XYZ file of N, CA and C in Angstrom:
600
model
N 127.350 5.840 42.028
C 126.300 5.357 42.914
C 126.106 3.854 42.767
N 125.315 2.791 43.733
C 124.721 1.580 43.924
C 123.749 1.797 43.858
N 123.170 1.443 42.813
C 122.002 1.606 41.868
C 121.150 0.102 42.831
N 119.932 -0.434 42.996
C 119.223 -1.646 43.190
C 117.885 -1.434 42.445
N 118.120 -1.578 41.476
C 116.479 -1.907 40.393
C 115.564 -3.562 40.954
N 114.812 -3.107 42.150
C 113.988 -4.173 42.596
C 113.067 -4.729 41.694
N 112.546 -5.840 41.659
C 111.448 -6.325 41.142
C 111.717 -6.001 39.643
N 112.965 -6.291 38.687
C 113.068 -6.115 37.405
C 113.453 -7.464 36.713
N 112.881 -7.932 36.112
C 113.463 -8.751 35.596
C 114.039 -8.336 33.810
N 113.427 -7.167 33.220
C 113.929 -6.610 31.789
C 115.059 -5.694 31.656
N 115.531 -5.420 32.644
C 116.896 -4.902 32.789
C 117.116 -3.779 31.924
N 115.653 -3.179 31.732
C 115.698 -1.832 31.405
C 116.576 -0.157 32.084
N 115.916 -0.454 33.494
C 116.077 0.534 34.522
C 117.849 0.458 34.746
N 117.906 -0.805 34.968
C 119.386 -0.916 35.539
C 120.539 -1.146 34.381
N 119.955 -1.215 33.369
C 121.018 -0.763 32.195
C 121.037 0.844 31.983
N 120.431 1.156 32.105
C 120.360 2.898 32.050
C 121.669 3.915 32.948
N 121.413 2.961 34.273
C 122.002 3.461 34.986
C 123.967 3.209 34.705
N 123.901 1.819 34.293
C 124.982 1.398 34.217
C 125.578 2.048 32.921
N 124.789 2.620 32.280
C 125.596 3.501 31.286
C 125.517 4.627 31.286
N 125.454 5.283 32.326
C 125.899 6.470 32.947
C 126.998 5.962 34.246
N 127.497 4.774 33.797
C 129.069 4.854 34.942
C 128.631 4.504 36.246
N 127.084 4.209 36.451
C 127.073 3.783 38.005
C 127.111 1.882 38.141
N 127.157 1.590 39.438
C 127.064 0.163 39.542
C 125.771 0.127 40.045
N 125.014 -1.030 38.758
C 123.342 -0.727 38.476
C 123.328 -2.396 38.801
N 122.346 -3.074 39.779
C 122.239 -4.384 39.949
C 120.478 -4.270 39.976
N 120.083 -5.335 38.930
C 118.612 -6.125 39.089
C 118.177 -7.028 40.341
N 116.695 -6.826 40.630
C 117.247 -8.170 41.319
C 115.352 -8.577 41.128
N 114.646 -9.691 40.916
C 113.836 -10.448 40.626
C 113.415 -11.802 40.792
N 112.574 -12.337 41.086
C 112.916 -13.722 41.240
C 112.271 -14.527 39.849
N 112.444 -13.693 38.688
C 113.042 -14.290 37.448
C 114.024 -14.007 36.996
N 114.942 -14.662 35.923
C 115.738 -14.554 35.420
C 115.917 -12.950 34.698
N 117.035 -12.337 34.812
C 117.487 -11.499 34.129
C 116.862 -11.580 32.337
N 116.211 -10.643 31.249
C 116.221 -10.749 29.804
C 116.936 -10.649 29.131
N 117.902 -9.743 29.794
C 119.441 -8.740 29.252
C 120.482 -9.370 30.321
N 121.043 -9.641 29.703
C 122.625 -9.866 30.096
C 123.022 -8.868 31.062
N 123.975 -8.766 32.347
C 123.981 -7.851 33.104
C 124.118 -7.983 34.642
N 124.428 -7.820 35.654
C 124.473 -7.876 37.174
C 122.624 -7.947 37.599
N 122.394 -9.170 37.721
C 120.979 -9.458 38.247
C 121.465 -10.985 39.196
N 120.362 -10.186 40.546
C 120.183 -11.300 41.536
C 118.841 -11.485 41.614
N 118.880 -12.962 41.009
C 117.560 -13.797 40.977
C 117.106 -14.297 42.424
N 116.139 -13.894 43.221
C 115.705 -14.407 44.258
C 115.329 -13.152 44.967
N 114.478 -13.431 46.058
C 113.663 -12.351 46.786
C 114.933 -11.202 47.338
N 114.164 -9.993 47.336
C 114.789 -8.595 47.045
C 115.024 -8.252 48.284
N 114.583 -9.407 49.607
C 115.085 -8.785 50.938
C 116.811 -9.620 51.235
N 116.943 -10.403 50.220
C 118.238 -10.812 50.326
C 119.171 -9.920 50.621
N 119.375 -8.572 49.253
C 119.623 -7.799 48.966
C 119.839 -6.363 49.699
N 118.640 -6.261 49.893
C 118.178 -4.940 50.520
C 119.029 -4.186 51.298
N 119.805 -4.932 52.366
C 120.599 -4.267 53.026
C 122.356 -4.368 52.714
N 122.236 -3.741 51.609
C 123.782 -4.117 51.188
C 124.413 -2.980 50.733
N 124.050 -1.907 51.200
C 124.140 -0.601 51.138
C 124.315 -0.011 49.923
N 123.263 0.107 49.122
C 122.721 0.673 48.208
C 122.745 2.356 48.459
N 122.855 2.522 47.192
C 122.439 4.731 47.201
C 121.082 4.850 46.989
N 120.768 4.023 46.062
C 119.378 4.398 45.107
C 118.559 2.976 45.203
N 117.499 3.489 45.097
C 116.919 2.002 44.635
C 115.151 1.959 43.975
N 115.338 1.634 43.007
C 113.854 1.943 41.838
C 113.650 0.887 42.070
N 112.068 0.427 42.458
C 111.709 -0.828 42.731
C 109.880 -0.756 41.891
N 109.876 -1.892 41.596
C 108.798 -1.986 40.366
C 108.156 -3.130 41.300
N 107.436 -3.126 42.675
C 106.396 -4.456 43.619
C 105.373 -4.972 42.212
N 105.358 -5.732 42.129
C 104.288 -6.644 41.702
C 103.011 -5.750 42.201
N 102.244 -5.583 40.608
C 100.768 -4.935 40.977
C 99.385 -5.975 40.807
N 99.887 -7.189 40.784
C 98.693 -8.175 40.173
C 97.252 -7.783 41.753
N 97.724 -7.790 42.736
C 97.139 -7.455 43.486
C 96.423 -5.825 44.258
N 97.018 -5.135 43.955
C 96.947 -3.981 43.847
C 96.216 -2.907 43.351
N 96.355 -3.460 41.513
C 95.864 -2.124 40.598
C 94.600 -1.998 40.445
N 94.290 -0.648 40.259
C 92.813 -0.735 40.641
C 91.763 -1.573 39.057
N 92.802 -1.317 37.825
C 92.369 -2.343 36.565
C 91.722 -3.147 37.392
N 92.471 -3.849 38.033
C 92.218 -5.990 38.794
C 90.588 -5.107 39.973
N 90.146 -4.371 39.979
C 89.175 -3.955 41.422
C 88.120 -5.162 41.792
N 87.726 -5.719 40.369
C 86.460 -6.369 40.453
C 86.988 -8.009 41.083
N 88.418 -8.010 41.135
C 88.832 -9.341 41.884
C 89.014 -8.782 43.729
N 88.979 -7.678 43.931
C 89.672 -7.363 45.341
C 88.940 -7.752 46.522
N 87.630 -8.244 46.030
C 87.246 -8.944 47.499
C 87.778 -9.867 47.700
N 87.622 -10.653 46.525
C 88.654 -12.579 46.769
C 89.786 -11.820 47.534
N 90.767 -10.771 46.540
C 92.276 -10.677 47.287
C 92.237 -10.239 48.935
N 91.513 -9.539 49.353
C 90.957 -9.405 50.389
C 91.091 -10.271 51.606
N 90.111 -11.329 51.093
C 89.758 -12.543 51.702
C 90.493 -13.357 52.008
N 91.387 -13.389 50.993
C 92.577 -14.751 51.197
C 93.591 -13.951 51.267
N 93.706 -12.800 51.351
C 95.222 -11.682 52.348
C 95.974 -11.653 51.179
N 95.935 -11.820 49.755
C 96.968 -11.383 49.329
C 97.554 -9.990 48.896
N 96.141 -8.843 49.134
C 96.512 -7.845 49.067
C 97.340 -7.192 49.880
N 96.828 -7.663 51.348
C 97.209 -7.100 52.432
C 98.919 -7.382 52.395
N 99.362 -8.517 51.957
C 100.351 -9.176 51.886
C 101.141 -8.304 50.082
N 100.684 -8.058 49.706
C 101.105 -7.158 48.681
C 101.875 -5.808 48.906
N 100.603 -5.156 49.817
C 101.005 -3.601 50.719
C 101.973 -4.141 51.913
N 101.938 -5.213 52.415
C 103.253 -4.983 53.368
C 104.359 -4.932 52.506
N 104.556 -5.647 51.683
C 105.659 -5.975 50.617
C 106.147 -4.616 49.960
N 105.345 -3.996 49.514
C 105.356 -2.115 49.123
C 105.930 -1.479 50.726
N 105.538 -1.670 51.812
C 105.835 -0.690 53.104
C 107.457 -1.285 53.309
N 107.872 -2.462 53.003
C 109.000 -2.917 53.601
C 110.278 -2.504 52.506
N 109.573 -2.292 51.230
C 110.635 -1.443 49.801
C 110.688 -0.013 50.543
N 109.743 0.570 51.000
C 109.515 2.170 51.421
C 110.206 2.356 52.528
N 110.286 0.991 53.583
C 111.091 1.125 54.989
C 112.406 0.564 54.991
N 113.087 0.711 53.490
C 114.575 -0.236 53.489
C 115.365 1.127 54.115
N 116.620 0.507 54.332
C 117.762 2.036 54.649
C 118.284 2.543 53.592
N 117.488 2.315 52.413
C 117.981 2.800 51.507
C 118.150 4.372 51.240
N 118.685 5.456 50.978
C 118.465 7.194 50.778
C 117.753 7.774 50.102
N 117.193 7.007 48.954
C 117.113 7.651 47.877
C 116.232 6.395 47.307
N 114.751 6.324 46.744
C 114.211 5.576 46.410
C 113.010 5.967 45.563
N 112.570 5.180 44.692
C 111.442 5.264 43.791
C 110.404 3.975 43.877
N 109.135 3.953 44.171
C 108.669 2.902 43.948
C 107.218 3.538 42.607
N 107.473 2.410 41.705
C 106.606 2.653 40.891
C 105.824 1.259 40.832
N 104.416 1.986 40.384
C 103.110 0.930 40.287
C 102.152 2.000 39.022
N 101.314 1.210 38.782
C 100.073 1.661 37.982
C 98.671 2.491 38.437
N 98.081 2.637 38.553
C 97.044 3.527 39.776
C 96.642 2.238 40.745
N 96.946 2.671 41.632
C 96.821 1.599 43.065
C 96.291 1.749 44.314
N 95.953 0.519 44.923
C 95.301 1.145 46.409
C 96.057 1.492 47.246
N 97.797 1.728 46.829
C 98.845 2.309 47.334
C 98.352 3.103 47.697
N 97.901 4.270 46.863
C 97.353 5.808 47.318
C 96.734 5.740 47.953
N 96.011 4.835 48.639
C 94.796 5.113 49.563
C 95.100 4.265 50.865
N 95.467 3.443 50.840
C 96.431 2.399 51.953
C 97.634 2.959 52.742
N 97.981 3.437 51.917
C 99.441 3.835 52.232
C 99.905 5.424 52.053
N 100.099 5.975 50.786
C 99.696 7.078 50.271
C 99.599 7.865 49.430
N 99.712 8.760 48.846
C 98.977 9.009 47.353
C 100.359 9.445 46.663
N 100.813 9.235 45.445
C 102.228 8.958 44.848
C 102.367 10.760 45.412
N 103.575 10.627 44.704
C 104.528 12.158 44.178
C 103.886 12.602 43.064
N 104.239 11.773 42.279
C 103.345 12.144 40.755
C 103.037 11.034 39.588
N 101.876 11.342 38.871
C 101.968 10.295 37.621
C 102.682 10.823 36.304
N 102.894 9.800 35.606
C 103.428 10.115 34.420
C 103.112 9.045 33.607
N 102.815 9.516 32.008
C 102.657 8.995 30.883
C 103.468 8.827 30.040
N 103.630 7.556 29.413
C 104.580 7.213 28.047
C 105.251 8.241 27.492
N 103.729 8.803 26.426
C 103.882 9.749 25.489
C 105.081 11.053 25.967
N 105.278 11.165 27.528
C 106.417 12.595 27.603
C 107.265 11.603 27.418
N 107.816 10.501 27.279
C 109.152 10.021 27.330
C 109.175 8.914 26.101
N 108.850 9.927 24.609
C 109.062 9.274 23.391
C 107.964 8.373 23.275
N 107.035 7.727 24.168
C 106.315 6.927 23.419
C 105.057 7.108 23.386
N 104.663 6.940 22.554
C 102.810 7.580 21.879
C 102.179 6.589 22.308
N 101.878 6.798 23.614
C 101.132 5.736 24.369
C 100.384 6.169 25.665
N 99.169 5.536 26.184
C 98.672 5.752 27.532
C 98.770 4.923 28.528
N 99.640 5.380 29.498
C 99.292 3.950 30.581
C 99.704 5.136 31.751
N 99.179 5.556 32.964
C 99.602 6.244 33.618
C 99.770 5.447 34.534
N 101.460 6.395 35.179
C 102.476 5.588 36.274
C 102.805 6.071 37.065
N 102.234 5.707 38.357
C 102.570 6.446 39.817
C 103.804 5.867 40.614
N 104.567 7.426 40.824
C 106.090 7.550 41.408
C 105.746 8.012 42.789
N 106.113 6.816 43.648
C 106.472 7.422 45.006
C 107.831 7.722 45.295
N 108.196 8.667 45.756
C 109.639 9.483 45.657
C 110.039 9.443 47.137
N 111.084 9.061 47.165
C 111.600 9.639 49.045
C 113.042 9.893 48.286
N 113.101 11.445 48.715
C 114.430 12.030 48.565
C 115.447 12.153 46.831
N 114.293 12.091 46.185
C 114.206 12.002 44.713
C 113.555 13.187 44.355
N 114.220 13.638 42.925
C 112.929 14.987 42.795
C 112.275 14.245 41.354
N 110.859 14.917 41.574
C 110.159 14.558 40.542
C 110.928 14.275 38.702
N 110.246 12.940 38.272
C 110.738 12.783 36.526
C 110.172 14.025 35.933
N 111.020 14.640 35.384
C 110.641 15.402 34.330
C 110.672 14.774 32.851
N 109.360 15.457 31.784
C 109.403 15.216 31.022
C 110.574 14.894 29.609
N 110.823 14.097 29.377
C 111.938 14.219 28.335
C 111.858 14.632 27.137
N 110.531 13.760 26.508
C 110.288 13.670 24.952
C 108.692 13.608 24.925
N 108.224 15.140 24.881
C 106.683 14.677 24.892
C 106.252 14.525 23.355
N 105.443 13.333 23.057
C 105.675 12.755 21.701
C 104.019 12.954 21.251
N 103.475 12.977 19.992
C 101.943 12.308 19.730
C 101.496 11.000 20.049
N 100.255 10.759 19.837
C 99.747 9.641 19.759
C 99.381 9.002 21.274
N 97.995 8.583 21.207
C 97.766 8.543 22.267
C 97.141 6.898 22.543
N 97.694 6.275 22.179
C 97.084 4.796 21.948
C 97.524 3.971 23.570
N 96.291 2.889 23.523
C 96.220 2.507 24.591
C 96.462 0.483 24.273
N 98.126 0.509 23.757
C 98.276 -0.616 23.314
C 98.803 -1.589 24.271
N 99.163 -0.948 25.481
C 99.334 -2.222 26.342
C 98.175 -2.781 27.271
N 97.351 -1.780 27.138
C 96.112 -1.916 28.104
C 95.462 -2.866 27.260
N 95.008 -2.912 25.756
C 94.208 -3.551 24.751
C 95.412 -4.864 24.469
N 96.532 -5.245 24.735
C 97.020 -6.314 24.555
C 96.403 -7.675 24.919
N 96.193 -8.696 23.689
C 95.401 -9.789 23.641
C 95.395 -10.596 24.979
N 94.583 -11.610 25.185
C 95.184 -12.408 26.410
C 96.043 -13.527 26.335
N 96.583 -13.793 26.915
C 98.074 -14.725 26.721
C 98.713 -15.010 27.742
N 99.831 -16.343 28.027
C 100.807 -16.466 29.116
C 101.908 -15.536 29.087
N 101.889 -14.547 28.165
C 103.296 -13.655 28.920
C 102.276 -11.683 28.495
N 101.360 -11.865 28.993
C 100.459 -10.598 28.551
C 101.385 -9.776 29.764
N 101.294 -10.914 31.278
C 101.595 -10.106 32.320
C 102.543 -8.857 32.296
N 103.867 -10.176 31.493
C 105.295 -9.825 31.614
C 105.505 -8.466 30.530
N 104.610 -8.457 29.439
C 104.765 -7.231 28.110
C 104.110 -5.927 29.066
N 103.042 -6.141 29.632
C 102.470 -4.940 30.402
C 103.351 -4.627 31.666
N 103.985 -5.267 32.418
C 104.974 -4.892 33.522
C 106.345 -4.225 32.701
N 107.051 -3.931 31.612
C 108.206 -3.528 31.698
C 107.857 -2.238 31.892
N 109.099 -1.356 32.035
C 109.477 -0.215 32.397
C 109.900 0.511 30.377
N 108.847 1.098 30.300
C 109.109 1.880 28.656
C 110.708 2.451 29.425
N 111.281 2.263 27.675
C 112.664 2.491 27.519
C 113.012 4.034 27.557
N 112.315 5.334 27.364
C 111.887 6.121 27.626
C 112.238 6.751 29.121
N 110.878 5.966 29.861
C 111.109 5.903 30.838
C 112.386 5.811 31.841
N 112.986 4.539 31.252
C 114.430 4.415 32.053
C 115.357 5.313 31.847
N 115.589 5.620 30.590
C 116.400 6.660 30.403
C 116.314 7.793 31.073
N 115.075 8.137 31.382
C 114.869 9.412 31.782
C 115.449 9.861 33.581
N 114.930 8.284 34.016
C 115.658 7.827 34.793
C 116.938 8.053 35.333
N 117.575 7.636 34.521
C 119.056 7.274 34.458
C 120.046 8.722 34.593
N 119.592 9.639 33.216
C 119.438 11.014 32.819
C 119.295 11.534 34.057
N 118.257 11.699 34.765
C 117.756 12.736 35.859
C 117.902 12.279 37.163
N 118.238 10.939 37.637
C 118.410 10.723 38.876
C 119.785 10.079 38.870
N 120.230 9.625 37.973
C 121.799 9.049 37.848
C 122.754 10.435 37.941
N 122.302 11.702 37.195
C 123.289 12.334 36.674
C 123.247 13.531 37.673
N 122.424 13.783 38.412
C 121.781 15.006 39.035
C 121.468 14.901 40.435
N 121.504 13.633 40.842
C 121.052 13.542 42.726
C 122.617 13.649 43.551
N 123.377 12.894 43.282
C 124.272 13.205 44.152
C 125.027 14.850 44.578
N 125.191 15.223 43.371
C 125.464 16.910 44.152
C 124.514 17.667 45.219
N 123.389 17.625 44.990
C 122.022 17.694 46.130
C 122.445 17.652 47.463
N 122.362 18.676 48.335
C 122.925 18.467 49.583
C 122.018 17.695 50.223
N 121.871 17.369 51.837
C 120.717 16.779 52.358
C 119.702 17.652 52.667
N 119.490 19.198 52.838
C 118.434 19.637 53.044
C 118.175 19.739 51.831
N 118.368 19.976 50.846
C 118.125 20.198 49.391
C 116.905 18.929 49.106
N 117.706 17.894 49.206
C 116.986 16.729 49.161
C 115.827 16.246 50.327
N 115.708 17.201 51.222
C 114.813 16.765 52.334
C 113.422 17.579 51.402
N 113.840 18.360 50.673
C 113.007 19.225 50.531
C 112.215 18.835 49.020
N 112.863 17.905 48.656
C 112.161 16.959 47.224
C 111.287 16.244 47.527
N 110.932 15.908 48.470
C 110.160 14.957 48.765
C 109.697 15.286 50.111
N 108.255 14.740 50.127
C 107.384 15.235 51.182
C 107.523 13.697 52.269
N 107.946 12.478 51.740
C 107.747 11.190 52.557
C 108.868 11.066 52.890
């Protein structure tokens, strides 16, 4: 498969894939962290380059409902609105097969309410941050590694110039599980099979 891990710059997601044998490309308009096939610059460059798959991580600075008590300003000066088109135009690529993940968002209510959430802790890490998967033609992450511990260490992370960037990656967990369940398992899926994974 042509893997397109949007909006990554930690090259979590798209190393996963690439070691399960597919051709896995980043694309961000920061620099790659990991060494690897990443295109630095906006993701509509890209988009139509006929991709199979494509996991895309939109920017939630505007979005999550954490940020609520800023959303009138974002409001006001359109950058939300300008956020959710940016989410509708990942959801309206020609891509087949897609994931968009965010944090609890006014996605669900704008647009529409995920597939499903999921937590750290099933995928090895003893942690809370719940993560909403919108699915088109994907079947739901299943749990991998449901682990203890229920700590809420990225949410309580100090304030700082790279707080953003530690709270945006994709747990390693996560990608794998990824990689594991949608790398190894979607293509045999016929198309009604797959019409039938997904409700969007």
């Amino acid at each position: 498969m042509r893997v397109l891990v949007a909006c990554e710059y930690s090259g979590r997601v798209r190393d996963a894939f690439i070691r399960r044998g597919h051709e896995a490309m980043s694309c961000d308009l920061l620099p790659t962290e990991m060494a690897g096939p990443h295109y630095q610059g906006p993701v509509e460059d890209v988009l139509h380059d006929g991709w199979d798959l494509m996991v895309a991580h939109p920017p939630c600075t505007h979005l999550a409902v954490s940020g609520s008590r800023h959303f009138a300003q974002k409001i006001a000066d359109g950058s939300q609105a300008a956020a959710l088109d940016f989410v509708r135009l990942l959801m309206a690529s020609p891509i087949k097969r897609w994931c968009i993940e965010n944090p609890v968002s006014i996605i669900s209510s704008a647009i529409r309410p995920p597939n499903q959430i999921i937590q750290p802790w099933e995928y090895g890490h003893g942690e809370v941050k719940a993560t909403c998967l919108w699915l088109h033609n994907l079947p739901r992450l299943k749990p991998s590694c449901c682990v203890e511990g229920r700590e809420e260490r990225v949410h309580r992370m100090p304030p700082g110039p790279d707080r953003w960037k530690e709270r945006s990656r994709t747990f390693e967990g996560v990608a794998e599980a990824m990689g594991d369940q949608w790398g190894e398992h979607v293509l045999p899926l016929c198309a009604k099979q797959l019409d039938l994974l997904a409700y969007a």
